[in-house]
Coordinates of C-alpha atoms in Angstrom, one line a residue:
Chain A
M1 CA 90.6 106.1 93.8
I2 CA 93.8 108.1 93.8
I3 CA 91.9 111.3 92.8
I4 CA 89.4 110.8 95.6
D5 CA 92.3 110.3 98.0
K6 CA 94.0 113.5 96.8
L7 CA 90.8 115.5 97.0
A8 CA 90.2 114.3 100.6
Y9 CA 93.6 115.7 101.6
S10 CA 93.0 119.1 100.1
S11 CA 89.5 119.5 101.3
K12 CA 88.7 122.5 103.4
L13 CA 86.9 120.3 105.9
R14 CA 89.9 118.0 106.3
Y15 CA 90.8 119.2 109.7
K16 CA 87.3 119.1 111.1
N17 CA 86.7 116.4 113.6
P18 CA 86.1 113.1 111.7
A19 CA 83.5 111.8 114.1
V20 CA 81.3 114.8 113.4
K21 CA 81.6 114.5 109.7
A22 CA 81.0 110.7 109.9
A23 CA 77.8 111.4 112.1
F24 CA 76.7 113.9 109.5
A25 CA 77.2 111.6 106.6
I26 CA 76.0 108.3 108.1
G27 CA 73.1 110.0 109.9
N28 CA 71.8 111.5 106.7
L29 CA 72.4 108.2 104.9
L30 CA 70.2 106.4 107.4
I31 CA 67.5 109.0 107.2
C32 CA 67.6 108.9 103.5
V33 CA 67.3 105.1 103.3
G34 CA 64.7 105.0 106.1
A35 CA 62.5 107.7 104.7
R36 CA 62.6 106.5 101.1
S37 CA 61.1 109.9 100.2
F38 CA 61.9 111.7 97.0
I39 CA 61.8 115.1 98.7
V40 CA 64.0 114.2 101.6
S41 CA 66.5 112.5 99.3
M42 CA 66.6 115.6 97.0
I43 CA 67.2 117.9 100.0
I44 CA 70.0 115.7 101.4
F45 CA 71.5 115.3 98.0
S46 CA 71.6 119.0 97.3
V47 CA 73.2 119.8 100.8
M48 CA 75.8 117.0 100.4
A49 CA 76.7 117.8 96.8
G50 CA 76.9 121.5 97.7
L51 CA 79.1 121.1 100.7
T52 CA 81.4 118.6 99.0
V53 CA 81.8 120.8 95.9
L54 CA 82.2 124.0 97.9
S55 CA 84.7 122.5 100.4
S56 CA 86.9 120.4 98.1
K57 CA 88.9 121.6 95.2
I58 CA 86.5 119.5 93.1
S59 CA 84.9 121.0 90.0
I60 CA 81.1 120.3 89.4
T61 CA 81.9 118.4 86.3
R62 CA 84.2 116.1 88.1
Y63 CA 81.7 115.6 90.9
I64 CA 79.1 114.7 88.3
K65 CA 81.5 112.3 86.7
L66 CA 82.2 110.7 90.1
M67 CA 78.5 110.3 90.6
G68 CA 78.2 108.8 87.2
I69 CA 80.2 105.7 88.2
P70 CA 77.5 104.3 90.6
F71 CA 74.7 106.0 88.6
G72 CA 75.1 103.6 85.7
F73 CA 74.5 100.7 88.0
M74 CA 71.6 102.4 89.6
V75 CA 69.8 103.0 86.3
L76 CA 70.4 99.5 85.2
S77 CA 68.9 98.0 88.3
T78 CA 66.0 100.4 88.3
V79 CA 65.0 99.4 84.8
A80 CA 64.0 96.1 86.2
I81 CA 61.7 97.8 88.6
V82 CA 60.3 100.4 86.2
V83 CA 59.6 98.0 83.3
N84 CA 57.0 95.2 84.0
I85 CA 56.2 92.1 82.1
T86 CA 52.4 91.8 82.3
D87 CA 49.4 90.1 80.7
K88 CA 47.6 93.4 80.4
P89 CA 48.8 96.8 79.0
M90 CA 49.6 99.4 81.6
D91 CA 48.7 103.1 81.9
L92 CA 51.8 104.8 80.6
V93 CA 53.6 102.8 77.9
S94 CA 53.0 99.2 76.8
F95 CA 54.8 97.2 74.1
P96 CA 53.3 93.9 73.0
V97 CA 56.0 91.2 73.0
G98 CA 54.7 87.8 72.2
G99 CA 51.6 87.2 74.2
K100 CA 52.7 89.5 77.0
Y101 CA 53.4 93.3 77.4
L102 CA 56.5 95.1 78.3
A103 CA 54.8 97.9 80.2
V104 CA 55.5 100.9 82.4
S105 CA 53.0 102.4 84.7
W106 CA 52.9 105.8 86.4
H107 CA 53.3 104.0 89.7
S108 CA 56.3 102.0 88.6
L109 CA 57.9 105.1 87.0
T110 CA 57.5 107.2 90.2
E111 CA 58.7 104.3 92.3
G112 CA 61.8 104.0 90.0
A113 CA 62.5 107.7 90.2
R114 CA 62.2 107.5 94.0
L115 CA 64.6 104.6 94.2
V116 CA 67.1 106.5 92.1
A117 CA 66.8 109.6 94.2
V118 CA 67.4 107.6 97.4
A119 CA 70.4 105.9 95.9
V120 CA 71.9 109.1 94.5
A121 CA 71.4 110.8 97.8
S122 CA 72.9 107.9 99.7
V123 CA 76.0 107.9 97.5
S124 CA 76.3 111.7 97.9
C125 CA 76.5 111.1 101.7
L126 CA 79.3 108.6 101.4
Y127 CA 81.1 110.8 98.8
F128 CA 80.9 113.7 101.3
L129 CA 82.7 111.5 103.9
T130 CA 85.3 110.2 101.6
L131 CA 86.0 113.5 99.8
T132 CA 86.4 115.5 103.0
T133 CA 88.0 112.9 105.3
A134 CA 91.4 111.3 105.1
M135 CA 91.4 107.5 105.3
L136 CA 93.3 107.5 108.5
D137 CA 90.9 109.8 110.2
I138 CA 88.1 107.4 109.3
L139 CA 90.1 104.7 110.9
A140 CA 90.5 106.8 114.0
V141 CA 86.7 107.0 114.2
L142 CA 86.4 103.2 113.8
R143 CA 89.0 102.9 116.6
R144 CA 86.8 105.0 118.8
L145 CA 83.9 102.9 117.9
R146 CA 85.8 99.9 119.2
C147 CA 86.2 98.2 115.9
P148 CA 88.5 95.2 116.3
R149 CA 92.2 96.2 116.4
I150 CA 93.2 93.6 113.8
M151 CA 90.8 95.1 111.2
I152 CA 92.0 98.6 111.7
E153 CA 95.7 97.5 111.5
L154 CA 95.0 95.7 108.3
M155 CA 93.1 98.6 106.8
M156 CA 96.0 100.9 107.7
L157 CA 98.6 98.7 106.1
I158 CA 96.4 97.9 103.1
Y159 CA 95.8 101.7 102.5
R160 CA 99.5 102.4 102.7
Y161 CA 100.6 99.6 100.4
I162 CA 97.9 100.2 97.8
F163 CA 100.0 103.2 96.7
V164 CA 103.3 101.3 97.0
I165 CA 102.0 98.4 94.9
L166 CA 100.3 100.7 92.4
D167 CA 103.7 102.4 91.9
M168 CA 105.4 99.0 91.3
A169 CA 102.6 98.0 88.9
G170 CA 103.0 101.2 87.0
A171 CA 106.7 100.9 86.7
I172 CA 106.5 97.3 85.5
T173 CA 103.8 98.1 82.9
T174 CA 105.8 101.1 81.6
S175 CA 108.9 98.9 81.2
Q176 CA 106.9 96.3 79.4
N177 CA 105.4 98.9 77.1
C178 CA 108.9 100.2 76.3
R179 CA 109.6 96.7 75.0
L180 CA 106.3 96.6 73.0
G181 CA 104.6 94.5 75.6
N182 CA 101.3 96.0 74.5
R183 CA 101.9 95.4 70.7
N184 CA 98.6 93.6 70.3
F185 CA 95.9 92.1 72.4
I186 CA 97.6 88.7 73.0
T187 CA 100.9 90.2 74.0
E188 CA 99.1 92.7 76.2
L189 CA 97.3 89.9 78.0
R190 CA 100.5 88.0 78.5
S191 CA 102.2 91.2 79.8
I192 CA 99.5 91.7 82.3
G193 CA 99.7 88.2 83.5
Q194 CA 103.5 88.4 83.9
M195 CA 103.2 91.8 85.6
L196 CA 100.7 90.4 88.2
A197 CA 103.0 87.4 88.8
V198 CA 106.0 89.6 89.4
L199 CA 103.9 91.9 91.6
L200 CA 102.9 89.1 93.8
I201 CA 106.5 88.0 94.3
R202 CA 107.7 91.5 94.9
S203 CA 104.9 92.1 97.4
L204 CA 105.7 89.0 99.3
K205 CA 109.4 90.2 99.4
K206 CA 108.2 93.6 100.6
T207 CA 106.1 92.1 103.3
S208 CA 109.2 90.4 104.9
L209 CA 111.2 93.5 104.5
L210 CA 108.6 95.6 106.1
Y211 CA 108.3 93.1 108.9
E212 CA 112.0 93.3 109.6
A213 CA 111.9 97.1 109.5
M214 CA 109.0 97.0 112.1
E215 CA 110.8 94.5 114.2
S216 CA 113.8 96.8 114.2
R217 CA 111.6 99.3 115.9
C218 CA 110.6 96.9 118.6
Y219 CA 107.3 95.8 117.0
N220 CA 105.7 93.2 119.2
G221 CA 102.4 92.3 117.6
E222 CA 100.4 95.5 118.2
I223 CA 100.7 98.5 116.0
K224 CA 100.7 101.3 118.5
V225 CA 100.6 104.8 117.0
L226 CA 99.7 108.3 118.0
N227 CA 96.5 109.6 116.3
E228 CA 96.0 113.1 115.1
Y229 CA 93.1 114.6 117.0
Y230 CA 90.9 117.3 115.6
P231 CA 88.8 119.0 118.4
V232 CA 85.1 119.0 118.0
E233 CA 83.9 122.5 117.2
L234 CA 80.7 123.2 119.0
R235 CA 79.3 125.1 116.0
D236 CA 79.8 122.1 113.7
A237 CA 78.4 119.6 116.1
A238 CA 75.3 121.9 116.7
G239 CA 74.9 122.4 113.0
V240 CA 75.0 118.7 112.3
A241 CA 72.5 117.9 115.1
I242 CA 70.1 120.6 113.9
F243 CA 70.2 119.5 110.3
L244 CA 69.7 115.8 111.2
S245 CA 66.7 116.6 113.4
L246 CA 65.2 118.8 110.7
M247 CA 65.6 116.0 108.1
L248 CA 64.1 113.5 110.6
V249 CA 61.1 115.8 111.2
I250 CA 60.5 116.3 107.4
A251 CA 60.9 112.5 106.9
L252 CA 58.3 111.8 109.6
L253 CA 55.9 114.4 108.3
L254 CA 55.9 113.3 104.8
Chain B
M1 CA 141.1 92.3 133.2
N2 CA 143.6 95.0 133.9
E3 CA 142.7 98.7 134.0
Q4 CA 144.0 99.4 130.5
M5 CA 141.7 96.7 129.0
I6 CA 138.7 98.0 130.8
K7 CA 139.4 101.5 129.5
D8 CA 139.8 100.2 125.9
D9 CA 136.7 98.1 126.2
H10 CA 134.7 101.2 127.2
H11 CA 135.5 102.8 123.8
I12 CA 134.1 99.8 122.0
I13 CA 130.3 99.9 121.8
L14 CA 129.8 96.9 119.5
K15 CA 132.1 94.1 119.0
L16 CA 131.8 91.3 116.5
E17 CA 133.7 88.1 117.1
G18 CA 133.7 85.6 114.2
V19 CA 130.1 86.3 113.4
C20 CA 128.6 83.9 110.8
Y21 CA 125.2 83.9 109.2
T22 CA 123.8 81.3 106.8
Y23 CA 120.4 81.8 105.3
E24 CA 117.9 78.9 105.2
D25 CA 118.7 78.3 101.6
G26 CA 122.3 77.7 102.4
T27 CA 123.7 81.1 101.3
E28 CA 126.6 82.0 103.6
A29 CA 126.2 85.8 103.9
L30 CA 128.6 86.3 106.8
K31 CA 131.7 84.0 107.2
G32 CA 133.3 85.1 110.4
V33 CA 133.1 88.8 110.7
N34 CA 135.4 90.5 113.3
L35 CA 134.9 94.1 113.9
D36 CA 135.1 96.6 116.7
I37 CA 132.8 99.6 116.5
R38 CA 134.0 102.6 118.6
R39 CA 131.6 104.7 120.7
G40 CA 130.8 107.9 118.8
E41 CA 132.7 107.2 115.6
K42 CA 131.7 107.6 112.0
L43 CA 132.2 104.2 110.4
A44 CA 131.6 103.6 106.6
V45 CA 131.1 100.1 105.5
M46 CA 132.0 99.5 101.9
G47 CA 132.1 96.6 99.6
P48 CA 130.5 95.2 96.4
N49 CA 126.8 94.2 96.2
G50 CA 126.2 90.9 97.9
S51 CA 129.2 91.2 100.1
G52 CA 127.0 91.0 103.2
K53 CA 126.7 94.6 104.3
S54 CA 122.9 94.4 104.7
T55 CA 123.0 91.1 106.5
L56 CA 125.7 92.5 108.8
F57 CA 123.4 95.5 109.7
L58 CA 120.6 93.1 110.5
A59 CA 122.9 91.0 112.6
L60 CA 123.9 94.1 114.6
N61 CA 120.4 94.7 115.8
G62 CA 119.5 91.1 116.2
I63 CA 117.1 90.6 113.3
R64 CA 119.5 88.0 112.0
R65 CA 120.7 85.9 114.9
P66 CA 124.3 84.8 114.1
T67 CA 124.6 81.1 113.3
G68 CA 128.1 81.3 114.7
G69 CA 130.3 83.8 116.6
L70 CA 129.3 86.5 119.1
V71 CA 128.0 90.0 119.0
L72 CA 128.8 92.1 122.2
F73 CA 127.0 95.3 122.9
N74 CA 128.8 97.4 125.5
G75 CA 130.9 94.3 126.3
V76 CA 128.0 92.1 127.0
P77 CA 127.0 89.3 124.6
V78 CA 123.6 90.0 123.0
D79 CA 120.7 88.3 124.8
Y80 CA 118.4 86.9 122.1
S81 CA 115.3 86.6 124.4
R82 CA 112.3 88.7 123.5
K83 CA 113.2 91.2 126.3
G84 CA 116.9 91.3 125.4
L85 CA 116.1 92.0 121.7
L86 CA 113.8 94.9 122.6
D87 CA 116.6 96.4 124.7
L88 CA 119.1 95.9 121.9
R89 CA 116.8 97.4 119.2
K90 CA 116.0 100.4 121.4
Q91 CA 119.8 101.2 121.4
I92 CA 120.6 100.3 117.8
G93 CA 118.4 101.7 115.1
V94 CA 118.4 100.9 111.4
V95 CA 117.4 103.3 108.6
F96 CA 116.6 101.1 105.7
Q97 CA 117.6 101.9 102.1
D98 CA 114.1 102.0 100.6
P99 CA 111.7 104.1 102.8
D100 CA 108.8 102.3 101.2
N101 CA 109.9 99.2 103.0
Q102 CA 110.1 101.0 106.3
L103 CA 107.2 103.5 106.3
F104 CA 104.1 101.4 107.1
S105 CA 101.6 104.2 107.8
A106 CA 100.2 106.8 105.6
S107 CA 100.4 109.4 108.3
V108 CA 103.8 111.1 109.2
T109 CA 102.9 111.4 112.9
Q110 CA 101.6 107.9 113.2
E111 CA 104.7 106.6 111.5
I112 CA 107.2 108.4 113.7
S113 CA 105.3 107.6 116.9
F114 CA 105.4 103.8 116.3
G115 CA 108.9 103.1 117.7
V116 CA 108.6 105.4 120.7
L117 CA 105.3 103.9 121.7
N118 CA 106.7 100.4 121.4
L119 CA 109.2 101.4 124.1
G120 CA 106.2 101.7 126.4
M121 CA 106.4 105.4 126.8
P122 CA 103.1 107.2 127.9
E123 CA 101.3 109.0 125.1
E124 CA 101.9 112.5 126.3
K125 CA 105.7 112.0 126.6
A126 CA 105.7 110.2 123.2
R127 CA 103.9 113.0 121.6
A128 CA 106.4 115.6 122.9
R129 CA 109.3 113.5 121.5
V130 CA 107.6 113.1 118.2
E131 CA 107.0 116.8 118.0
K132 CA 110.7 117.5 118.9
V133 CA 112.0 115.2 116.1
I134 CA 109.6 116.6 113.6
E135 CA 111.0 120.0 114.3
D136 CA 114.6 118.9 114.5
L137 CA 114.5 117.2 111.1
N138 CA 112.4 120.0 109.5
I139 CA 109.5 117.7 108.7
T140 CA 106.9 120.4 109.7
P141 CA 106.3 121.6 106.2
F142 CA 105.0 118.2 105.0
R143 CA 103.9 116.6 108.3
D144 CA 100.2 116.7 107.2
K145 CA 100.8 115.1 103.9
P146 CA 100.2 111.4 103.5
T147 CA 103.4 109.4 103.1
H148 CA 102.5 108.4 99.5
F149 CA 102.6 112.0 98.4
L150 CA 106.1 112.7 99.8
S151 CA 109.2 113.0 97.7
G152 CA 112.1 110.6 98.1
G153 CA 114.1 113.0 100.3
Q154 CA 111.1 113.7 102.4
K155 CA 110.4 110.0 102.9
K156 CA 114.0 109.5 103.9
R157 CA 113.7 112.3 106.6
V158 CA 110.6 110.5 108.0
A159 CA 112.5 107.2 108.0
I160 CA 115.3 108.8 110.0
A161 CA 112.9 110.5 112.4
D162 CA 111.3 107.0 112.9
I163 CA 114.6 105.9 114.4
L164 CA 115.8 109.1 116.0
V165 CA 112.6 109.3 118.1
M166 CA 113.7 106.2 119.9
D167 CA 116.9 107.9 121.0
P168 CA 119.3 105.1 120.1
E169 CA 123.1 105.0 120.8
I170 CA 123.9 103.7 117.3
I171 CA 122.2 104.4 114.0
L172 CA 122.9 102.2 111.0
F173 CA 122.2 103.8 107.6
D174 CA 121.9 101.4 104.7
E175 CA 123.0 103.5 101.6
P176 CA 121.3 106.7 102.8
A177 CA 122.0 108.7 99.6
A178 CA 120.7 106.0 97.3
A179 CA 118.1 107.3 94.8
L180 CA 118.3 110.8 96.1
D181 CA 119.3 113.9 94.0
P182 CA 122.5 115.7 95.1
K183 CA 120.6 118.4 97.0
H184 CA 118.6 115.9 99.1
A185 CA 121.6 113.6 99.4
R186 CA 123.5 116.5 100.9
M187 CA 120.7 117.2 103.2
I188 CA 120.6 113.7 104.6
E189 CA 124.4 113.7 104.9
E190 CA 124.1 116.9 107.0
I191 CA 121.5 115.3 109.2
I192 CA 123.8 112.3 109.7
D193 CA 126.6 114.5 110.8
Q194 CA 124.4 116.4 113.2
L195 CA 123.4 113.1 114.8
N196 CA 127.0 112.1 115.1
E197 CA 127.9 115.4 116.7
R198 CA 125.2 114.7 119.4
G199 CA 127.3 111.6 120.3
I200 CA 125.4 109.0 118.3
T201 CA 127.6 106.3 116.8
V202 CA 126.9 106.3 113.1
I203 CA 127.5 103.4 110.7
V204 CA 126.8 104.0 107.0
S205 CA 127.0 101.6 104.1
T206 CA 127.9 103.4 100.9
H207 CA 129.5 102.9 97.5
D208 CA 130.6 106.5 97.3
V209 CA 134.4 106.5 97.8
N210 CA 134.8 110.2 97.5
R211 CA 132.2 110.7 100.2
A212 CA 133.8 108.1 102.5
L213 CA 137.2 109.7 102.2
I214 CA 135.8 113.0 103.4
W215 CA 133.4 111.8 105.9
A216 CA 134.4 108.6 107.7
D217 CA 136.6 108.3 110.8
R218 CA 137.2 104.7 109.7
I219 CA 136.2 102.5 106.8
A220 CA 135.5 98.7 107.0
L221 CA 135.8 96.9 103.7
M222 CA 133.7 93.8 103.2
D223 CA 133.9 91.1 100.6
E224 CA 132.3 87.7 100.4
G225 CA 131.0 87.8 103.9
V226 CA 134.2 88.9 105.7
I227 CA 135.8 92.2 106.7
V228 CA 138.8 92.4 104.5
S229 CA 140.3 95.5 106.0
V230 CA 139.5 98.2 108.6
G231 CA 141.3 101.5 109.0
T232 CA 141.3 105.3 108.5
P233 CA 140.3 106.4 104.9
D234 CA 144.0 107.2 104.4
E235 CA 145.0 103.7 105.3
I236 CA 142.3 102.0 103.3
F237 CA 142.7 104.1 100.1
S238 CA 146.5 103.7 100.1
D239 CA 146.1 99.9 100.0
D240 CA 145.7 99.2 96.3
E241 CA 145.5 95.4 96.9
V242 CA 142.2 95.5 99.0
L243 CA 140.8 98.2 96.8
A244 CA 141.2 95.9 93.8
R245 CA 139.8 92.9 95.7
T246 CA 136.6 94.9 96.6
N247 CA 136.3 96.5 93.2
L248 CA 136.6 100.0 94.6
E249 CA 138.1 102.9 92.7
K250 CA 140.5 105.2 94.5
P251 CA 138.8 108.6 95.3
T252 CA 139.4 111.2 92.5
V253 CA 141.4 113.5 94.8
L254 CA 143.8 110.7 95.7
K255 CA 144.3 109.7 92.1
I256 CA 145.2 113.3 91.3
F257 CA 147.4 113.5 94.3
D258 CA 149.2 110.3 93.3
T259 CA 149.8 111.8 89.8
L260 CA 151.1 115.0 91.4
C261 CA 153.5 113.1 93.6
E262 CA 154.8 111.1 90.6
A263 CA 155.3 114.3 88.6
G264 CA 157.3 115.6 91.5
I265 CA 155.0 118.6 92.1
T266 CA 154.4 117.6 95.7
D267 CA 155.3 114.7 98.0
R268 CA 153.7 112.5 100.5
N269 CA 155.4 114.1 103.5
G270 CA 152.6 116.5 104.3
S271 CA 149.0 115.5 105.1
I272 CA 147.0 113.5 102.5
P273 CA 144.3 115.6 100.8
H274 CA 140.7 114.6 101.2
T275 CA 138.9 117.3 99.3
A276 CA 139.3 119.4 96.2
E277 CA 140.1 122.3 98.5
D278 CA 142.9 120.4 100.1
L279 CA 144.4 119.7 96.7
E280 CA 144.2 123.4 95.8
K281 CA 146.1 124.3 98.9
I282 CA 148.8 121.9 98.1
L283 CA 149.1 123.3 94.6
K284 CA 149.2 126.9 95.7
R285 CA 152.1 126.2 98.2

């Protein structure tokens, strides 16, 4: 999570208009899910992965590792679709189990592969957005889309305090480990429990301190801030539009 | 009111008359604080932990409404209505000790713009002000970094910018050098001095006696919720009794100076040294 955040800030595409990037990612995601086509998915995946790796300081191995996280879930859920429990053996592989067969057909296998492709491509679209766009720029897009103010303010505060609370948690854990709080499994469990309890208390304390600090700056119920604005570059917008139309045409033709 | 009194009153920007504050759990944090704060001065507030310094600061900008006594800003008792408090907090800014309790946004620009937009300033004007403060406090090199990747000193500068952008008359600094390395502490001290030169009244809480001796126009010593003594650094640090009561050490320079006086090398007739350089001059005479 922190690595993704760091990469987003150092991406070459960071200062591109976030709405254009979001349109590119979400547009492709919709086409990908709508078309459910192996070829379209593969094209979108290659473009997204290529752009992400080239624009960010992310190595290909790290990108593959990041993709690996959701990939595990995808494979597990696809197994249920690929492998059938049938009365009769099927055309590719069949294992007799009891009176039935655990069987895979060509059809179910291609269906499974297609699903994985669509899922991988969809994830690559979202990774493109998260790895090139800072969280606050995504919030700026949501604000433009008239997302409720309370949600955006909450996301903004949560995003900021994730890091503050992670720091606190890290410091507490380190101090516990210095006193052998991780000596064995039982002590470790106890340490984690105590750490979480302390974290809750400190977070509550921090909440009231933060509120006082905000009140000191004339806070009156609405978080008003200036947003960074990155101008839309015509070239990027045109590129996105052309690519999306192209994908749409391919999806319709297939 | 005669003319002399009006004139005197004009020098006093904030006046506390018997200010008391008791927390909901019954802790009496302030037990009748009397203090005059002069326009444009550098005031250091010193005292042991738990002596009420932080509560005092929050009482000054109306976050803690005194349970007794009066706070007068420019001679007028503070109006605790919503509107009155907004006006007060526009004029009295607080830079909190831990920037992580103050910075609520991951973006430096967003963070700094918060206060100034709360004053109801139009966006264009607010943006210009934010840009000016970013430049003044040398925030430009890290303005595009998210706040969670900033160093302690950088966060502190953003925390000061937060307040400065609102153009207050008084800024309260709660232990500004706490947790900073000497270089960054020096940098923050320089910023505070620059603000004071611009005419902003600066109140700093600190435990650093050596720094207070050099820096402050006046020092207010707090203990157990009251101000025990107020005076120039020379007055405060020559009063061994209040120093002992508030657990403060005498500044190193003054300790050496005392020893030199006792040994007959110099006497107390000249000016009292504040810095190591002052001592050197005395010795070379």
